Amino acid sequence: MAKKAVELTGSKDWSCLSTLAAAYAEAGDMDQAATWAQKSQEVAPEEQRDEIEQLVKTYQSRRLTRRSTSTAVRSDASQKQ
């Protein structure tokens, strides 16, 4: 539904873009979440941009945490073999 809302608004409604970002984050796709949050920030009213910037940082940090954790797990597993 969030994708459809973004389509219907021509990717110009910051709240629809932010909702799509949140949906991707909930699904665990932090790359897409950060991408859509950045797009939301670009078109958001000035008073919303700081809050959205925090969301972008949150999504990016979760993405990096997941990657570093998964790499560490693979590294540990390979050392045990």
PDB file with one MODEL, atoms N, CA, C and O in Angstrom:
MODEL        1
ATOM      1  N   MET A   1       0.812  -1.190   0.000  1.00  0.00           N
ATOM      2  CA  MET A   1       0.000   0.000   0.000  1.00  0.00           C
ATOM      3  C   MET A   1       0.860   1.259   0.000  1.00  0.00           C
ATOM      4  O   MET A   1       0.528   2.251  -0.649  1.00  0.00           O
ATOM      5  N   ALA A   2       1.963   1.207   0.733  1.00  0.00           N
ATOM      6  CA  ALA A   2       2.837   2.377   0.786  1.00  0.00           C
ATOM      7  C   ALA A   2       3.439   2.649  -0.591  1.00  0.00           C
ATOM      8  O   ALA A   2       3.563   3.805  -0.998  1.00  0.00           O
ATOM      9  N   LYS A   3       3.814   1.590  -1.310  1.00  0.00           N
ATOM     10  CA  LYS A   3       4.353   1.767  -2.664  1.00  0.00           C
ATOM     11  C   LYS A   3       3.316   2.428  -3.564  1.00  0.00           C
ATOM     12  O   LYS A   3       3.642   3.321  -4.346  1.00  0.00           O
ATOM     13  N   LYS A   4       2.083   1.991  -3.451  1.00  0.00           N
ATOM     14  CA  LYS A   4       1.012   2.543  -4.271  1.00  0.00           C
ATOM     15  C   LYS A   4       0.795   4.016  -3.950  1.00  0.00           C
ATOM     16  O   LYS A   4       0.578   4.823  -4.854  1.00  0.00           O
ATOM     17  N   ALA A   5       0.853   4.369  -2.677  1.00  0.00           N
ATOM     18  CA  ALA A   5       0.701   5.769  -2.270  1.00  0.00           C
ATOM     19  C   ALA A   5       1.811   6.629  -2.859  1.00  0.00           C
ATOM     20  O   ALA A   5       1.568   7.751  -3.304  1.00  0.00           O
ATOM     21  N   VAL A   6       3.028   6.099  -2.858  1.00  0.00           N
ATOM     22  CA  VAL A   6       4.156   6.828  -3.447  1.00  0.00           C
ATOM     23  C   VAL A   6       3.923   7.022  -4.943  1.00  0.00           C
ATOM     24  O   VAL A   6       4.144   8.108  -5.478  1.00  0.00           O
ATOM     25  N   GLU A   7       3.475   5.961  -5.612  1.00  0.00           N
ATOM     26  CA  GLU A   7       3.180   6.049  -7.043  1.00  0.00           C
ATOM     27  C   GLU A   7       2.100   7.087  -7.314  1.00  0.00           C
ATOM     28  O   GLU A   7       2.253   7.925  -8.203  1.00  0.00           O
ATOM     29  N   LEU A   8       1.010   7.034  -6.554  1.00  0.00           N
ATOM     30  CA  LEU A   8      -0.116   7.941  -6.779  1.00  0.00           C
ATOM     31  C   LEU A   8       0.244   9.401  -6.527  1.00  0.00           C
ATOM     32  O   LEU A   8      -0.352  10.299  -7.122  1.00  0.00           O
ATOM     33  N   THR A   9       1.205   9.638  -5.660  1.00  0.00           N
ATOM     34  CA  THR A   9       1.611  11.015  -5.362  1.00  0.00           C
ATOM     35  C   THR A   9       2.827  11.447  -6.167  1.00  0.00           C
ATOM     36  O   THR A   9       3.369  12.532  -5.953  1.00  0.00           O
ATOM     37  N   GLY A  10       3.253  10.597  -7.094  1.00  0.00           N
ATOM     38  CA  GLY A  10       4.394  10.942  -7.940  1.00  0.00           C
ATOM     39  C   GLY A  10       5.687  11.119  -7.167  1.00  0.00           C
ATOM     40  O   GLY A  10       6.556  11.889  -7.579  1.00  0.00           O
ATOM     41  N   SER A  11       5.824  10.417  -6.054  1.00  0.00           N
ATOM     42  CA  SER A  11       7.018  10.499  -5.189  1.00  0.00           C
ATOM     43  C   SER A  11       7.274  11.916  -4.683  1.00  0.00           C
ATOM     44  O   SER A  11       8.418  12.299  -4.442  1.00  0.00           O
ATOM     45  N   LYS A  12       6.208  12.686  -4.524  1.00  0.00           N
ATOM     46  CA  LYS A  12       6.367  14.072  -4.081  1.00  0.00           C
ATOM     47  C   LYS A  12       5.804  14.332  -2.684  1.00  0.00           C
ATOM     48  O   LYS A  12       5.937  15.440  -2.164  1.00  0.00           O
ATOM     49  N   ASP A  13       5.180  13.332  -2.072  1.00  0.00           N
ATOM     50  CA  ASP A  13       4.625  13.490  -0.731  1.00  0.00           C
ATOM     51  C   ASP A  13       5.592  12.869   0.268  1.00  0.00           C
ATOM     52  O   ASP A  13       5.766  11.651   0.307  1.00  0.00           O
ATOM     53  N   TRP A  14       6.207  13.706   1.060  1.00  0.00           N
ATOM     54  CA  TRP A  14       7.242  13.239   1.982  1.00  0.00           C
ATOM     55  C   TRP A  14       6.712  12.210   2.972  1.00  0.00           C
ATOM     56  O   TRP A  14       7.430  11.285   3.349  1.00  0.00           O
ATOM     57  N   SER A  15       5.459  12.365   3.395  1.00  0.00           N
ATOM     58  CA  SER A  15       4.935  11.427   4.386  1.00  0.00           C
ATOM     59  C   SER A  15       4.716  10.036   3.782  1.00  0.00           C
ATOM     60  O   SER A  15       4.897   9.028   4.466  1.00  0.00           O
ATOM     61  N   CYS A  16       4.332   9.979   2.520  1.00  0.00           N
ATOM     62  CA  CYS A  16       4.197   8.677   1.855  1.00  0.00           C
ATOM     63  C   CYS A  16       5.566   8.022   1.687  1.00  0.00           C
ATOM     64  O   CYS A  16       5.713   6.816   1.885  1.00  0.00           O
ATOM     65  N   LEU A  17       6.555   8.817   1.325  1.00  0.00           N
ATOM     66  CA  LEU A  17       7.916   8.296   1.171  1.00  0.00           C
ATOM     67  C   LEU A  17       8.458   7.790   2.506  1.00  0.00           C
ATOM     68  O   LEU A  17       9.108   6.747   2.571  1.00  0.00           O
ATOM     69  N   SER A  18       8.183   8.536   3.558  1.00  0.00           N
ATOM     70  CA  SER A  18       8.634   8.141   4.890  1.00  0.00           C
ATOM     71  C   SER A  18       7.934   6.862   5.355  1.00  0.00           C
ATOM     72  O   SER A  18       8.542   6.011   6.004  1.00  0.00           O
ATOM     73  N   THR A  19       6.667   6.742   5.019  1.00  0.00           N
ATOM     74  CA  THR A  19       5.925   5.527   5.363  1.00  0.00           C
ATOM     75  C   THR A  19       6.493   4.322   4.622  1.00  0.00           C
ATOM     76  O   THR A  19       6.617   3.240   5.194  1.00  0.00           O
ATOM     77  N   LEU A  20       6.834   4.508   3.361  1.00  0.00           N
ATOM     78  CA  LEU A  20       7.439   3.417   2.596  1.00  0.00           C
ATOM     79  C   LEU A  20       8.783   3.027   3.206  1.00  0.00           C
ATOM     80  O   LEU A  20       9.106   1.842   3.297  1.00  0.00           O
ATOM     81  N   ALA A  21       9.560   4.016   3.619  1.00  0.00           N
ATOM     82  CA  ALA A  21      10.843   3.733   4.282  1.00  0.00           C
ATOM     83  C   ALA A  21      10.618   2.901   5.544  1.00  0.00           C
ATOM     84  O   ALA A  21      11.338   1.935   5.797  1.00  0.00           O
ATOM     85  N   ALA A  22       9.623   3.280   6.323  1.00  0.00           N
ATOM     86  CA  ALA A  22       9.326   2.542   7.557  1.00  0.00           C
ATOM     87  C   ALA A  22       8.883   1.114   7.255  1.00  0.00           C
ATOM     88  O   ALA A  22       9.221   0.183   7.986  1.00  0.00           O
ATOM     89  N   ALA A  23       8.130   0.948   6.182  1.00  0.00           N
ATOM     90  CA  ALA A  23       7.681  -0.399   5.796  1.00  0.00           C
ATOM     91  C   ALA A  23       8.877  -1.272   5.425  1.00  0.00           C
ATOM     92  O   ALA A  23       8.943  -2.437   5.818  1.00  0.00           O
ATOM     93  N   TYR A  24       9.812  -0.717   4.678  1.00  0.00           N
ATOM     94  CA  TYR A  24      11.017  -1.475   4.337  1.00  0.00           C
ATOM     95  C   TYR A  24      11.821  -1.813   5.591  1.00  0.00           C
ATOM     96  O   TYR A  24      12.351  -2.917   5.715  1.00  0.00           O
ATOM     97  N   ALA A  25      11.909  -0.865   6.517  1.00  0.00           N
ATOM     98  CA  ALA A  25      12.645  -1.123   7.760  1.00  0.00           C
ATOM     99  C   ALA A  25      11.977  -2.241   8.551  1.00  0.00           C
ATOM    100  O   ALA A  25      12.653  -3.118   9.090  1.00  0.00           O
ATOM    101  N   GLU A  26      10.682  -2.209   8.617  1.00  0.00           N
ATOM    102  CA  GLU A  26       9.946  -3.255   9.341  1.00  0.00           C
ATOM    103  C   GLU A  26      10.178  -4.624   8.714  1.00  0.00           C
ATOM    104  O   GLU A  26      10.213  -5.641   9.407  1.00  0.00           O
ATOM    105  N   ALA A  27      10.337  -4.634   7.384  1.00  0.00           N
ATOM    106  CA  ALA A  27      10.588  -5.892   6.683  1.00  0.00           C
ATOM    107  C   ALA A  27      12.054  -6.312   6.768  1.00  0.00           C
ATOM    108  O   ALA A  27      12.419  -7.398   6.317  1.00  0.00           O
ATOM    109  N   GLY A  28      12.897  -5.448   7.348  1.00  0.00           N
ATOM    110  CA  GLY A  28      14.308  -5.782   7.523  1.00  0.00           C
ATOM    111  C   GLY A  28      15.214  -5.342   6.385  1.00  0.00           C
ATOM    112  O   GLY A  28      16.398  -5.678   6.381  1.00  0.00           O
ATOM    113  N   ASP A  29      14.686  -4.597   5.418  1.00  0.00           N
ATOM    114  CA  ASP A  29      15.487  -4.132   4.284  1.00  0.00           C
ATOM    115  C   ASP A  29      15.956  -2.705   4.557  1.00  0.00           C
ATOM    116  O   ASP A  29      15.349  -1.733   4.108  1.00  0.00           O
ATOM    117  N   MET A  30      17.052  -2.608   5.306  1.00  0.00           N
ATOM    118  CA  MET A  30      17.543  -1.297   5.735  1.00  0.00           C
ATOM    119  C   MET A  30      18.124  -0.477   4.586  1.00  0.00           C
ATOM    120  O   MET A  30      18.111   0.753   4.646  1.00  0.00           O
ATOM    121  N   ASP A  31      18.631  -1.130   3.544  1.00  0.00           N
ATOM    122  CA  ASP A  31      19.126  -0.386   2.387  1.00  0.00           C
ATOM    123  C   ASP A  31      17.994   0.407   1.752  1.00  0.00           C
ATOM    124  O   ASP A  31      18.126   1.605   1.500  1.00  0.00           O
ATOM    125  N   GLN A  32      16.880  -0.273   1.495  1.00  0.00           N
ATOM    126  CA  GLN A  32      15.725   0.402   0.898  1.00  0.00           C
ATOM    127  C   GLN A  32      15.126   1.416   1.870  1.00  0.00           C
ATOM    128  O   GLN A  32      14.697   2.493   1.457  1.00  0.00           O
ATOM    129  N   ALA A  33      15.096   1.082   3.133  1.00  0.00           N
ATOM    130  CA  ALA A  33      14.563   2.011   4.135  1.00  0.00           C
ATOM    131  C   ALA A  33      15.349   3.320   4.114  1.00  0.00           C
ATOM    132  O   ALA A  33      14.756   4.399   4.106  1.00  0.00           O
ATOM    133  N   ALA A  34      16.666   3.232   4.105  1.00  0.00           N
ATOM    134  CA  ALA A  34      17.500   4.438   4.082  1.00  0.00           C
ATOM    135  C   ALA A  34      17.314   5.212   2.787  1.00  0.00           C
ATOM    136  O   ALA A  34      17.259   6.442   2.803  1.00  0.00           O
ATOM    137  N   THR A  35      17.217   4.509   1.673  1.00  0.00           N
ATOM    138  CA  THR A  35      17.035   5.167   0.375  1.00  0.00           C
ATOM    139  C   THR A  35      15.734   5.960   0.341  1.00  0.00           C
ATOM    140  O   THR A  35      15.726   7.123  -0.062  1.00  0.00           O
ATOM    141  N   TRP A  36      14.638   5.337   0.762  1.00  0.00           N
ATOM    142  CA  TRP A  36      13.347   6.021   0.719  1.00  0.00           C
ATOM    143  C   TRP A  36      13.257   7.123   1.765  1.00  0.00           C
ATOM    144  O   TRP A  36      12.590   8.131   1.531  1.00  0.00           O
ATOM    145  N   ALA A  37      13.903   6.961   2.896  1.00  0.00           N
ATOM    146  CA  ALA A  37      13.919   8.019   3.906  1.00  0.00           C
ATOM    147  C   ALA A  37      14.686   9.236   3.382  1.00  0.00           C
ATOM    148  O   ALA A  37      14.294  10.373   3.640  1.00  0.00           O
ATOM    149  N   GLN A  38      15.770   9.002   2.654  1.00  0.00           N
ATOM    150  CA  GLN A  38      16.515  10.115   2.063  1.00  0.00           C
ATOM    151  C   GLN A  38      15.662  10.855   1.043  1.00  0.00           C
ATOM    152  O   GLN A  38      15.692  12.084   0.976  1.00  0.00           O
ATOM    153  N   LYS A  39      14.902  10.106   0.247  1.00  0.00           N
ATOM    154  CA  LYS A  39      14.010  10.745  -0.725  1.00  0.00           C
ATOM    155  C   LYS A  39      12.944  11.558   0.000  1.00  0.00           C
ATOM    156  O   LYS A  39      12.579  12.646  -0.446  1.00  0.00           O
ATOM    157  N   SER A  40      12.452  11.039   1.104  1.00  0.00           N
ATOM    158  CA  SER A  40      11.469  11.759   1.892  1.00  0.00           C
ATOM    159  C   SER A  40      12.065  13.065   2.417  1.00  0.00           C
ATOM    160  O   SER A  40      11.419  14.113   2.380  1.00  0.00           O
ATOM    161  N   GLN A  41      13.282  12.991   2.896  1.00  0.00           N
ATOM    162  CA  GLN A  41      13.950  14.173   3.443  1.00  0.00           C
ATOM    163  C   GLN A  41      14.116  15.257   2.381  1.00  0.00           C
ATOM    164  O   GLN A  41      14.002  16.446   2.679  1.00  0.00           O
ATOM    165  N   GLU A  42      14.382  14.850   1.162  1.00  0.00           N
ATOM    166  CA  GLU A  42      14.587  15.810   0.076  1.00  0.00           C
ATOM    167  C   GLU A  42      13.343  16.649  -0.216  1.00  0.00           C
ATOM    168  O   GLU A  42      13.465  17.809  -0.609  1.00  0.00           O
ATOM    169  N   VAL A  43      12.161  16.085  -0.032  1.00  0.00           N
ATOM    170  CA  VAL A  43      10.937  16.810  -0.381  1.00  0.00           C
ATOM    171  C   VAL A  43      10.132  17.249   0.848  1.00  0.00           C
ATOM    172  O   VAL A  43       9.092  17.894   0.713  1.00  0.00           O
ATOM    173  N   ALA A  44      10.610  16.903   2.029  1.00  0.00           N
ATOM    174  CA  ALA A  44       9.892  17.243   3.267  1.00  0.00           C
ATOM    175  C   ALA A  44       9.968  18.737   3.554  1.00  0.00           C
ATOM    176  O   ALA A  44      10.900  19.418   3.124  1.00  0.00           O
ATOM    177  N   PRO A  45       8.973  19.238   4.288  1.00  0.00           N
ATOM    178  CA  PRO A  45       9.059  20.629   4.748  1.00  0.00           C
ATOM    179  C   PRO A  45      10.255  20.782   5.684  1.00  0.00           C
ATOM    180  O   PRO A  45      10.671  19.829   6.343  1.00  0.00           O
ATOM    181  N   GLU A  46      10.781  21.959   5.728  1.00  0.00           N
ATOM    182  CA  GLU A  46      11.980  22.239   6.522  1.00  0.00           C
ATOM    183  C   GLU A  46      11.852  21.741   7.960  1.00  0.00           C
ATOM    184  O   GLU A  46      12.806  21.189   8.509  1.00  0.00           O
ATOM    185  N   GLU A  47      10.693  21.929   8.571  1.00  0.00           N
ATOM    186  CA  GLU A  47      10.527  21.557   9.983  1.00  0.00           C
ATOM    187  C   GLU A  47      10.525  20.041  10.206  1.00  0.00           C
ATOM    188  O   GLU A  47      10.613  19.598  11.351  1.00  0.00           O
ATOM    189  N   GLN A  48      10.428  19.249   9.160  1.00  0.00           N
ATOM    190  CA  GLN A  48      10.444  17.787   9.282  1.00  0.00           C
ATOM    191  C   GLN A  48      11.798  17.167   8.959  1.00  0.00           C
ATOM    192  O   GLN A  48      12.040  16.003   9.280  1.00  0.00           O
ATOM    193  N   ARG A  49      12.671  17.925   8.334  1.00  0.00           N
ATOM    194  CA  ARG A  49      13.925  17.356   7.811  1.00  0.00           C
ATOM    195  C   ARG A  49      14.856  16.806   8.875  1.00  0.00           C
ATOM    196  O   ARG A  49      15.490  15.774   8.655  1.00  0.00           O
ATOM    197  N   ASP A  50      14.956  17.459  10.015  1.00  0.00           N
ATOM    198  CA  ASP A  50      15.849  16.959  11.067  1.00  0.00           C
ATOM    199  C   ASP A  50      15.372  15.608  11.591  1.00  0.00           C
ATOM    200  O   ASP A  50      16.171  14.699  11.815  1.00  0.00           O
ATOM    201  N   GLU A  51      14.068  15.489  11.781  1.00  0.00           N
ATOM    202  CA  GLU A  51      13.513  14.225  12.265  1.00  0.00           C
ATOM    203  C   GLU A  51      13.755  13.102  11.251  1.00  0.00           C
ATOM    204  O   GLU A  51      14.111  11.985  11.627  1.00  0.00           O
ATOM    205  N   ILE A  52      13.561  13.403   9.984  1.00  0.00           N
ATOM    206  CA  ILE A  52      13.773  12.391   8.945  1.00  0.00           C
ATOM    207  C   ILE A  52      15.255  12.054   8.833  1.00  0.00           C
ATOM    208  O   ILE A  52      15.611  10.902   8.586  1.00  0.00           O
ATOM    209  N   GLU A  53      16.113  13.037   9.011  1.00  0.00           N
ATOM    210  CA  GLU A  53      17.550  12.770   8.986  1.00  0.00           C
ATOM    211  C   GLU A  53      17.928  11.753  10.067  1.00  0.00           C
ATOM    212  O   GLU A  53      18.780  10.894   9.839  1.00  0.00           O
ATOM    213  N   GLN A  54      17.309  11.848  11.219  1.00  0.00           N
ATOM    214  CA  GLN A  54      17.563  10.880  12.284  1.00  0.00           C
ATOM    215  C   GLN A  54      17.113   9.480  11.871  1.00  0.00           C
ATOM    216  O   GLN A  54      17.769   8.488  12.191  1.00  0.00           O
ATOM    217  N   LEU A  55      15.987   9.409  11.155  1.00  0.00           N
ATOM    218  CA  LEU A  55      15.532   8.107  10.655  1.00  0.00           C
ATOM    219  C   LEU A  55      16.528   7.531   9.661  1.00  0.00           C
ATOM    220  O   LEU A  55      16.839   6.341   9.705  1.00  0.00           O
ATOM    221  N   VAL A  56      17.026   8.371   8.770  1.00  0.00           N
ATOM    222  CA  VAL A  56      18.016   7.915   7.787  1.00  0.00           C
ATOM    223  C   VAL A  56      19.224   7.338   8.519  1.00  0.00           C
ATOM    224  O   VAL A  56      19.698   6.252   8.187  1.00  0.00           O
ATOM    225  N   LYS A  57      19.712   8.058   9.503  1.00  0.00           N
ATOM    226  CA  LYS A  57      20.875   7.585  10.273  1.00  0.00           C
ATOM    227  C   LYS A  57      20.573   6.277  10.994  1.00  0.00           C
ATOM    228  O   LYS A  57      21.418   5.383  11.059  1.00  0.00           O
ATOM    229  N   THR A  58      19.374   6.174  11.529  1.00  0.00           N
ATOM    230  CA  THR A  58      18.982   4.943  12.224  1.00  0.00           C
ATOM    231  C   THR A  58      18.974   3.768  11.258  1.00  0.00           C
ATOM    232  O   THR A  58      19.523   2.709  11.565  1.00  0.00           O
ATOM    233  N   TYR A  59      18.358   3.943  10.096  1.00  0.00           N
ATOM    234  CA  TYR A  59      18.307   2.864   9.102  1.00  0.00           C
ATOM    235  C   TYR A  59      19.708   2.497   8.630  1.00  0.00           C
ATOM    236  O   TYR A  59      20.024   1.318   8.473  1.00  0.00           O
ATOM    237  N   GLN A  60      20.546   3.502   8.405  1.00  0.00           N
ATOM    238  CA  GLN A  60      21.914   3.229   7.956  1.00  0.00           C
ATOM    239  C   GLN A  60      22.698   2.498   9.038  1.00  0.00           C
ATOM    240  O   GLN A  60      23.450   1.574   8.730  1.00  0.00           O
ATOM    241  N   SER A  61      22.541   2.887  10.283  1.00  0.00           N
ATOM    242  CA  SER A  61      23.298   2.227  11.354  1.00  0.00           C
ATOM    243  C   SER A  61      22.826   0.790  11.546  1.00  0.00           C
ATOM    244  O   SER A  61      23.639  -0.093  11.823  1.00  0.00           O
ATOM    245  N   ARG A  62      21.552   0.547  11.406  1.00  0.00           N
ATOM    246  CA  ARG A  62      21.047  -0.825  11.511  1.00  0.00           C
ATOM    247  C   ARG A  62      21.560  -1.669  10.355  1.00  0.00           C
ATOM    248  O   ARG A  62      21.869  -2.847  10.528  1.00  0.00           O
ATOM    249  N   ARG A  63      21.648  -1.068   9.184  1.00  0.00           N
ATOM    250  CA  ARG A  63      22.186  -1.784   8.031  1.00  0.00           C
ATOM    251  C   ARG A  63      23.634  -2.157   8.291  1.00  0.00           C
ATOM    252  O   ARG A  63      24.037  -3.296   8.052  1.00  0.00           O
ATOM    253  N   LEU A  64      24.407  -1.221   8.772  1.00  0.00           N
ATOM    254  CA  LEU A  64      25.825  -1.483   9.036  1.00  0.00           C
ATOM    255  C   LEU A  64      25.997  -2.502  10.150  1.00  0.00           C
ATOM    256  O   LEU A  64      26.887  -3.350  10.083  1.00  0.00           O
ATOM    257  N   THR A  65      25.154  -2.428  11.175  1.00  0.00           N
ATOM    258  CA  THR A  65      25.222  -3.382  12.274  1.00  0.00           C
ATOM    259  C   THR A  65      24.922  -4.786  11.786  1.00  0.00           C
ATOM    260  O   THR A  65      25.606  -5.738  12.162  1.00  0.00           O
ATOM    261  N   ARG A  66      23.912  -4.917  10.958  1.00  0.00           N
ATOM    262  CA  ARG A  66      23.552  -6.234  10.438  1.00  0.00           C
ATOM    263  C   ARG A  66      24.668  -6.795   9.578  1.00  0.00           C
ATOM    264  O   ARG A  66      24.972  -7.986   9.651  1.00  0.00           O
ATOM    265  N   ARG A  67      25.280  -5.948   8.762  1.00  0.00           N
ATOM    266  CA  ARG A  67      26.368  -6.424   7.898  1.00  0.00           C
ATOM    267  C   ARG A  67      27.585  -6.829   8.714  1.00  0.00           C
ATOM    268  O   ARG A  67      28.180  -7.878   8.467  1.00  0.00           O
ATOM    269  N   SER A  68      27.958  -6.006   9.680  1.00  0.00           N
ATOM    270  CA  SER A  68      29.152  -6.335  10.464  1.00  0.00           C
ATOM    271  C   SER A  68      28.905  -7.575  11.322  1.00  0.00           C
ATOM    272  O   SER A  68      29.816  -8.377  11.526  1.00  0.00           O
ATOM    273  N   THR A  69      27.703  -7.733  11.815  1.00  0.00           N
ATOM    274  CA  THR A  69      27.381  -8.915  12.604  1.00  0.00           C
ATOM    275  C   THR A  69      27.438 -10.159  11.735  1.00  0.00           C
ATOM    276  O   THR A  69      28.018 -11.171  12.130  1.00  0.00           O
ATOM    277  N   SER A  70      26.842 -10.088  10.561  1.00  0.00           N
ATOM    278  CA  SER A  70      26.828 -11.268   9.707  1.00  0.00           C
ATOM    279  C   SER A  70      28.237 -11.617   9.239  1.00  0.00           C
ATOM    280  O   SER A  70      28.558 -12.795   9.090  1.00  0.00           O
ATOM    281  N   THR A  71      29.073 -10.626   9.008  1.00  0.00           N
ATOM    282  CA  THR A  71      30.454 -10.882   8.613  1.00  0.00           C
ATOM    283  C   THR A  71      31.207 -11.544   9.762  1.00  0.00           C
ATOM    284  O   THR A  71      31.975 -12.483   9.553  1.00  0.00           O
ATOM    285  N   ALA A  72      30.982 -11.048  10.969  1.00  0.00           N
ATOM    286  CA  ALA A  72      31.658 -11.620  12.133  1.00  0.00           C
ATOM    287  C   ALA A  72      31.233 -13.068  12.344  1.00  0.00           C
ATOM    288  O   ALA A  72      32.049 -13.919  12.698  1.00  0.00           O
ATOM    289  N   VAL A  73      29.979 -13.333  12.130  1.00  0.00           N
ATOM    290  CA  VAL A  73      29.493 -14.697  12.299  1.00  0.00           C
ATOM    291  C   VAL A  73      30.147 -15.614  11.277  1.00  0.00           C
ATOM    292  O   VAL A  73      30.579 -16.717  11.612  1.00  0.00           O
ATOM    293  N   ARG A  74      30.218 -15.163  10.041  1.00  0.00           N
ATOM    294  CA  ARG A  74      30.871 -15.971   9.009  1.00  0.00           C
ATOM    295  C   ARG A  74      32.341 -16.177   9.344  1.00  0.00           C
ATOM    296  O   ARG A  74      32.883 -17.264   9.146  1.00  0.00           O
ATOM    297  N   SER A  75      32.976 -15.140   9.846  1.00  0.00           N
ATOM    298  CA  SER A  75      34.385 -15.234  10.191  1.00  0.00           C
ATOM    299  C   SER A  75      34.600 -16.254  11.309  1.00  0.00           C
ATOM    300  O   SER A  75      35.516 -17.073  11.242  1.00  0.00           O
ATOM    301  N   ASP A  76      33.756 -16.199  12.331  1.00  0.00           N
ATOM    302  CA  ASP A  76      33.867 -17.158  13.431  1.00  0.00           C
ATOM    303  C   ASP A  76      33.625 -18.578  12.940  1.00  0.00           C
ATOM    304  O   ASP A  76      34.331 -19.503  13.342  1.00  0.00           O
ATOM    305  N   ALA A  77      32.658 -18.753  12.097  1.00  0.00           N
ATOM    306  CA  ALA A  77      32.315 -20.085  11.601  1.00  0.00           C
ATOM    307  C   ALA A  77      33.459 -20.663  10.764  1.00  0.00           C
ATOM    308  O   ALA A  77      33.751 -21.856  10.841  1.00  0.00           O
ATOM    309  N   SER A  78      34.099 -19.811   9.968  1.00  0.00           N
ATOM    310  CA  SER A  78      35.184 -20.311   9.128  1.00  0.00           C
ATOM    311  C   SER A  78      36.417 -20.688   9.944  1.00  0.00           C
ATOM    312  O   SER A  78      37.182 -21.571   9.555  1.00  0.00           O
ATOM    313  N   GLN A  79      36.606 -20.008  11.085  1.00  0.00           N
ATOM    314  CA  GLN A  79      37.754 -20.315  11.937  1.00  0.00           C
ATOM    315  C   GLN A  79      37.567 -21.648  12.652  1.00  0.00           C
ATOM    316  O   GLN A  79      38.557 -22.295  12.995  1.00  0.00           O
ATOM    317  N   LYS A  80      36.328 -22.077  12.886  1.00  0.00           N
ATOM    318  CA  LYS A  80      36.056 -23.320  13.578  1.00  0.00           C
ATOM    319  C   LYS A  80      36.245 -24.529  12.691  1.00  0.00           C
ATOM    320  O   LYS A  80      36.412 -25.645  13.185  1.00  0.00           O
ATOM    321  N   GLN A  81      36.221 -24.320  11.382  1.00  0.00           N
ATOM    322  CA  GLN A  81      36.321 -25.455  10.467  1.00  0.00           C
ATOM    323  C   GLN A  81      37.722 -25.957  10.324  1.00  0.00           C
ATOM    324  O   GLN A  81      37.963 -26.912   9.585  1.00  0.00           O
TER     325      GLN A  81
ENDMDL
END
